[in-house]
Coordinates of C-alpha atoms in Angstrom, one line a residue:
M21 CA 27.5 75.6 -16.9
N22 CA 27.2 71.9 -18.0
T23 CA 28.3 72.9 -21.5
L24 CA 31.3 74.6 -20.1
R25 CA 32.3 71.5 -18.1
I26 CA 31.9 69.3 -21.2
S27 CA 34.0 71.7 -23.3
M28 CA 36.7 71.6 -20.6
L29 CA 36.7 67.8 -20.7
W30 CA 37.6 67.8 -24.3
K31 CA 40.6 69.9 -23.4
R32 CA 41.7 67.3 -20.8
P33 CA 41.8 63.9 -22.4
A34 CA 42.6 62.0 -19.2
T35 CA 39.8 63.5 -17.4
L36 CA 37.5 62.7 -20.4
L37 CA 38.6 59.1 -20.4
L38 CA 37.9 58.8 -16.7
F39 CA 34.5 60.4 -17.2
V40 CA 33.5 58.0 -20.0
A41 CA 34.7 55.0 -18.0
T42 CA 32.7 56.1 -15.0
L43 CA 29.6 56.7 -17.2
A44 CA 29.9 53.2 -18.7
L45 CA 30.0 51.6 -15.2
V46 CA 26.9 53.5 -14.2
V47 CA 25.1 52.4 -17.3
A48 CA 26.2 48.8 -16.9
A49 CA 25.1 48.8 -13.3
C50 CA 21.6 50.1 -14.3
E51 CA 21.2 47.5 -17.1
G52 CA 22.1 44.4 -14.9
D53 CA 19.6 42.0 -13.3
P54 CA 17.5 43.7 -10.8
T55 CA 17.8 42.5 -7.3
P56 CA 15.2 39.9 -6.8
T57 CA 12.6 40.7 -4.3
N58 CA 11.5 38.1 -1.8
T59 CA 7.8 37.8 -2.4
S60 CA 6.4 35.5 0.2
V61 CA 3.9 33.0 -1.2
P62 CA 1.5 31.8 1.5
P63 CA 1.8 28.0 1.8
T64 CA -1.2 26.0 0.6
N65 CA -2.5 23.8 3.4
T66 CA -3.3 20.6 1.6
P67 CA -5.5 18.4 4.0
T68 CA -3.9 15.1 4.8
A69 CA -6.3 12.2 4.3
V70 CA -7.1 10.5 7.6
P71 CA -7.0 6.7 7.1
T72 CA -10.2 5.0 7.9
N73 CA -10.3 1.8 10.1
T74 CA -11.6 -0.8 7.7
A75 CA -12.7 -3.8 9.8
T76 CA -11.0 -7.0 8.8
P77 CA -13.6 -9.7 8.4
R78 CA -13.2 -12.5 10.8
P79 CA -13.1 -16.0 9.3
T80 CA -16.2 -18.0 10.1
N81 CA -15.7 -21.6 11.1
T82 CA -17.9 -23.2 8.5
P83 CA -18.0 -27.0 9.2
T84 CA -16.8 -29.1 6.4
R85 CA -19.4 -31.6 5.3
V86 CA -18.0 -35.1 5.4
P87 CA -19.4 -37.1 2.5
T88 CA -21.5 -40.0 3.8
A89 CA -21.0 -43.3 2.3
T90 CA -23.9 -44.4 0.1
P91 CA -25.3 -47.6 1.6
T92 CA -25.2 -50.6 -0.7
P93 CA -28.8 -51.8 -1.3
T94 CA -29.5 -55.3 -0.1
P95 CA -30.3 -57.4 -3.2
V96 CA -33.9 -58.5 -3.3
P97 CA -34.3 -62.1 -4.4
A98 CA -36.4 -62.4 -7.5
R99 CA -39.6 -64.3 -7.2
L100 CA -39.0 -67.8 -8.5
G101 CA -42.6 -68.6 -9.2
T102 CA -42.3 -71.9 -7.4
E103 CA -43.3 -70.7 -3.9
E104 CA -45.9 -72.8 -2.2
V105 CA -47.5 -72.7 1.3
R106 CA -49.7 -75.1 3.0
T107 CA -51.1 -75.7 6.5
S108 CA -51.4 -78.7 8.7
L109 CA -55.1 -77.9 9.1
T110 CA -57.4 -76.2 6.6
E111 CA -60.2 -76.1 9.2
V112 CA -59.1 -74.7 12.5
P113 CA -61.2 -74.5 15.7
F114 CA -61.5 -70.7 16.4
A115 CA -60.0 -70.9 19.9
G116 CA -56.9 -69.3 21.4
S117 CA -55.3 -72.7 22.1
S118 CA -55.6 -73.9 18.5
V119 CA -52.3 -74.6 16.8
V120 CA -51.6 -74.7 13.0
W121 CA -48.3 -75.6 11.3
V122 CA -47.5 -73.5 8.3
Y123 CA -45.0 -74.9 5.7
G124 CA -43.3 -73.2 2.8
S125 CA -41.3 -74.6 -0.2
G126 CA -39.9 -73.4 -3.5
F127 CA -38.5 -70.2 -2.0
E128 CA -35.1 -68.6 -2.6
P129 CA -32.6 -70.0 -0.2
G130 CA -31.9 -67.5 2.5
Q131 CA -35.0 -65.5 1.7
E132 CA -36.8 -64.0 4.7
V133 CA -40.6 -64.1 4.6
Q134 CA -43.5 -62.9 6.7
I135 CA -47.0 -64.4 7.2
L136 CA -49.9 -62.0 7.0
I137 CA -53.6 -62.6 7.7
M138 CA -56.4 -60.1 7.3
D139 CA -58.3 -59.3 10.5
K140 CA -62.0 -58.4 10.9
T141 CA -61.3 -54.7 10.2
G142 CA -59.8 -55.5 6.8
V143 CA -56.2 -54.8 8.0
L144 CA -53.4 -57.2 7.2
A145 CA -51.9 -58.4 10.5
D146 CA -48.3 -59.7 10.7
I147 CA -48.4 -62.9 12.7
T148 CA -44.8 -63.9 12.1
S149 CA -43.1 -62.0 15.0
G150 CA -45.6 -62.5 17.8
L151 CA -47.7 -65.6 17.2
T152 CA -45.4 -68.1 15.4
S153 CA -42.6 -70.2 16.8
V154 CA -39.8 -69.1 14.4
F155 CA -38.6 -65.6 13.9
P156 CA -37.1 -64.4 11.7
L157 CA -38.6 -66.9 9.2
I158 CA -35.9 -67.7 6.6
A159 CA -35.9 -70.3 3.9
N160 CA -33.1 -72.9 4.3
E161 CA -30.7 -74.1 1.6
Q162 CA -33.5 -76.1 0.1
G163 CA -35.8 -73.1 -0.1
A164 CA -38.1 -74.5 2.6
W165 CA -39.3 -73.3 6.0
A166 CA -41.8 -74.2 8.7
T167 CA -43.3 -72.5 11.7
K168 CA -46.1 -73.2 14.3
W169 CA -48.9 -70.6 14.6
T170 CA -50.8 -70.5 17.8
I171 CA -54.1 -68.7 17.2
G172 CA -53.9 -67.0 20.6
R173 CA -54.9 -63.4 20.7
F174 CA -55.8 -63.3 17.0
T175 CA -59.2 -64.5 18.2
T176 CA -59.8 -61.1 19.7
S177 CA -59.3 -59.3 16.3
A178 CA -61.1 -61.8 14.0
V179 CA -64.3 -63.6 13.7
E180 CA -65.3 -67.0 12.5
G181 CA -64.6 -67.0 8.8
Q182 CA -62.6 -68.1 5.8
Y183 CA -59.2 -66.5 5.6
S184 CA -56.1 -66.4 3.4
L185 CA -52.6 -66.7 4.8
T186 CA -50.4 -64.4 2.7
I187 CA -46.7 -65.0 2.4
V188 CA -44.7 -61.9 1.5
D189 CA -41.0 -61.1 1.0
A190 CA -39.8 -59.4 4.2
L191 CA -37.9 -56.7 2.3
D192 CA -40.3 -55.4 -0.3
F193 CA -43.6 -57.1 0.8
D194 CA -44.0 -58.7 -2.6
V195 CA -46.7 -61.4 -2.4
L196 CA -45.1 -64.8 -2.9
A197 CA -47.8 -67.4 -2.0
T198 CA -51.1 -67.7 -0.4
A199 CA -53.0 -70.5 1.3
P200 CA -56.7 -70.7 2.4
I201 CA -57.6 -71.4 6.0
A202 CA -61.0 -71.6 7.7
L203 CA -61.5 -70.6 11.3
C204 CA -64.6 -72.3 12.6
A205 CA -66.4 -72.1 15.9
P206 CA -65.4 -75.1 18.1
T207 CA -69.0 -75.6 19.3
R208 CA -72.4 -74.5 18.0
A209 CA -75.8 -74.2 19.5
E210 CA -78.2 -76.9 18.5
G211 CA -79.9 -76.1 15.2
A212 CA -77.4 -73.3 14.4
A213 CA -76.5 -72.9 10.8
I214 CA -73.1 -74.2 9.7
P215 CA -71.1 -72.1 7.4
N216 CA -70.2 -73.7 4.0
F217 CA -66.5 -73.5 4.8
C218 CA -66.8 -75.5 8.1
S219 CA -67.6 -79.2 8.4
K220 CA -69.6 -78.9 11.7

């Protein structure tokens, strides 16, 4: 039957031409781009990073150290080597009311000194501030000074004996001069021995 229809087409050229054109359209339609299919792709859920609350450090109030001025050291007068000290009495009655004048010379002008004496315990006692008439004891422009020492309460911390007045620099306690002094009992029992540093 199909062979008969094809043979009849050859006998009708117009019909054959229409058939070929129709066949070409069908072939062209079959060879075209296929209709795209909508394939749904499931979305990927990418987790969103949650920002962390980073604590901002609070500034600490650190006190600023204020530099302190370095104190200027007080110059210490050099020892001249000419310092001398003497007393109005070399033999003093060992009584609270006894008075001795102490004189110094050859010191640096403006130099402050102290008078020390060793008590019966072997400790050097400063008699300048409490038992002498001048305090502070400072050499004048001639390098001299003088003060009156009232034996007073020193009798309670000493005994009859031979002592040394020691003059020291008030700043560094450098020994500048010394002077001997004898503290002798004002009275003695009859026949009592007399120390060799006392006259009676």
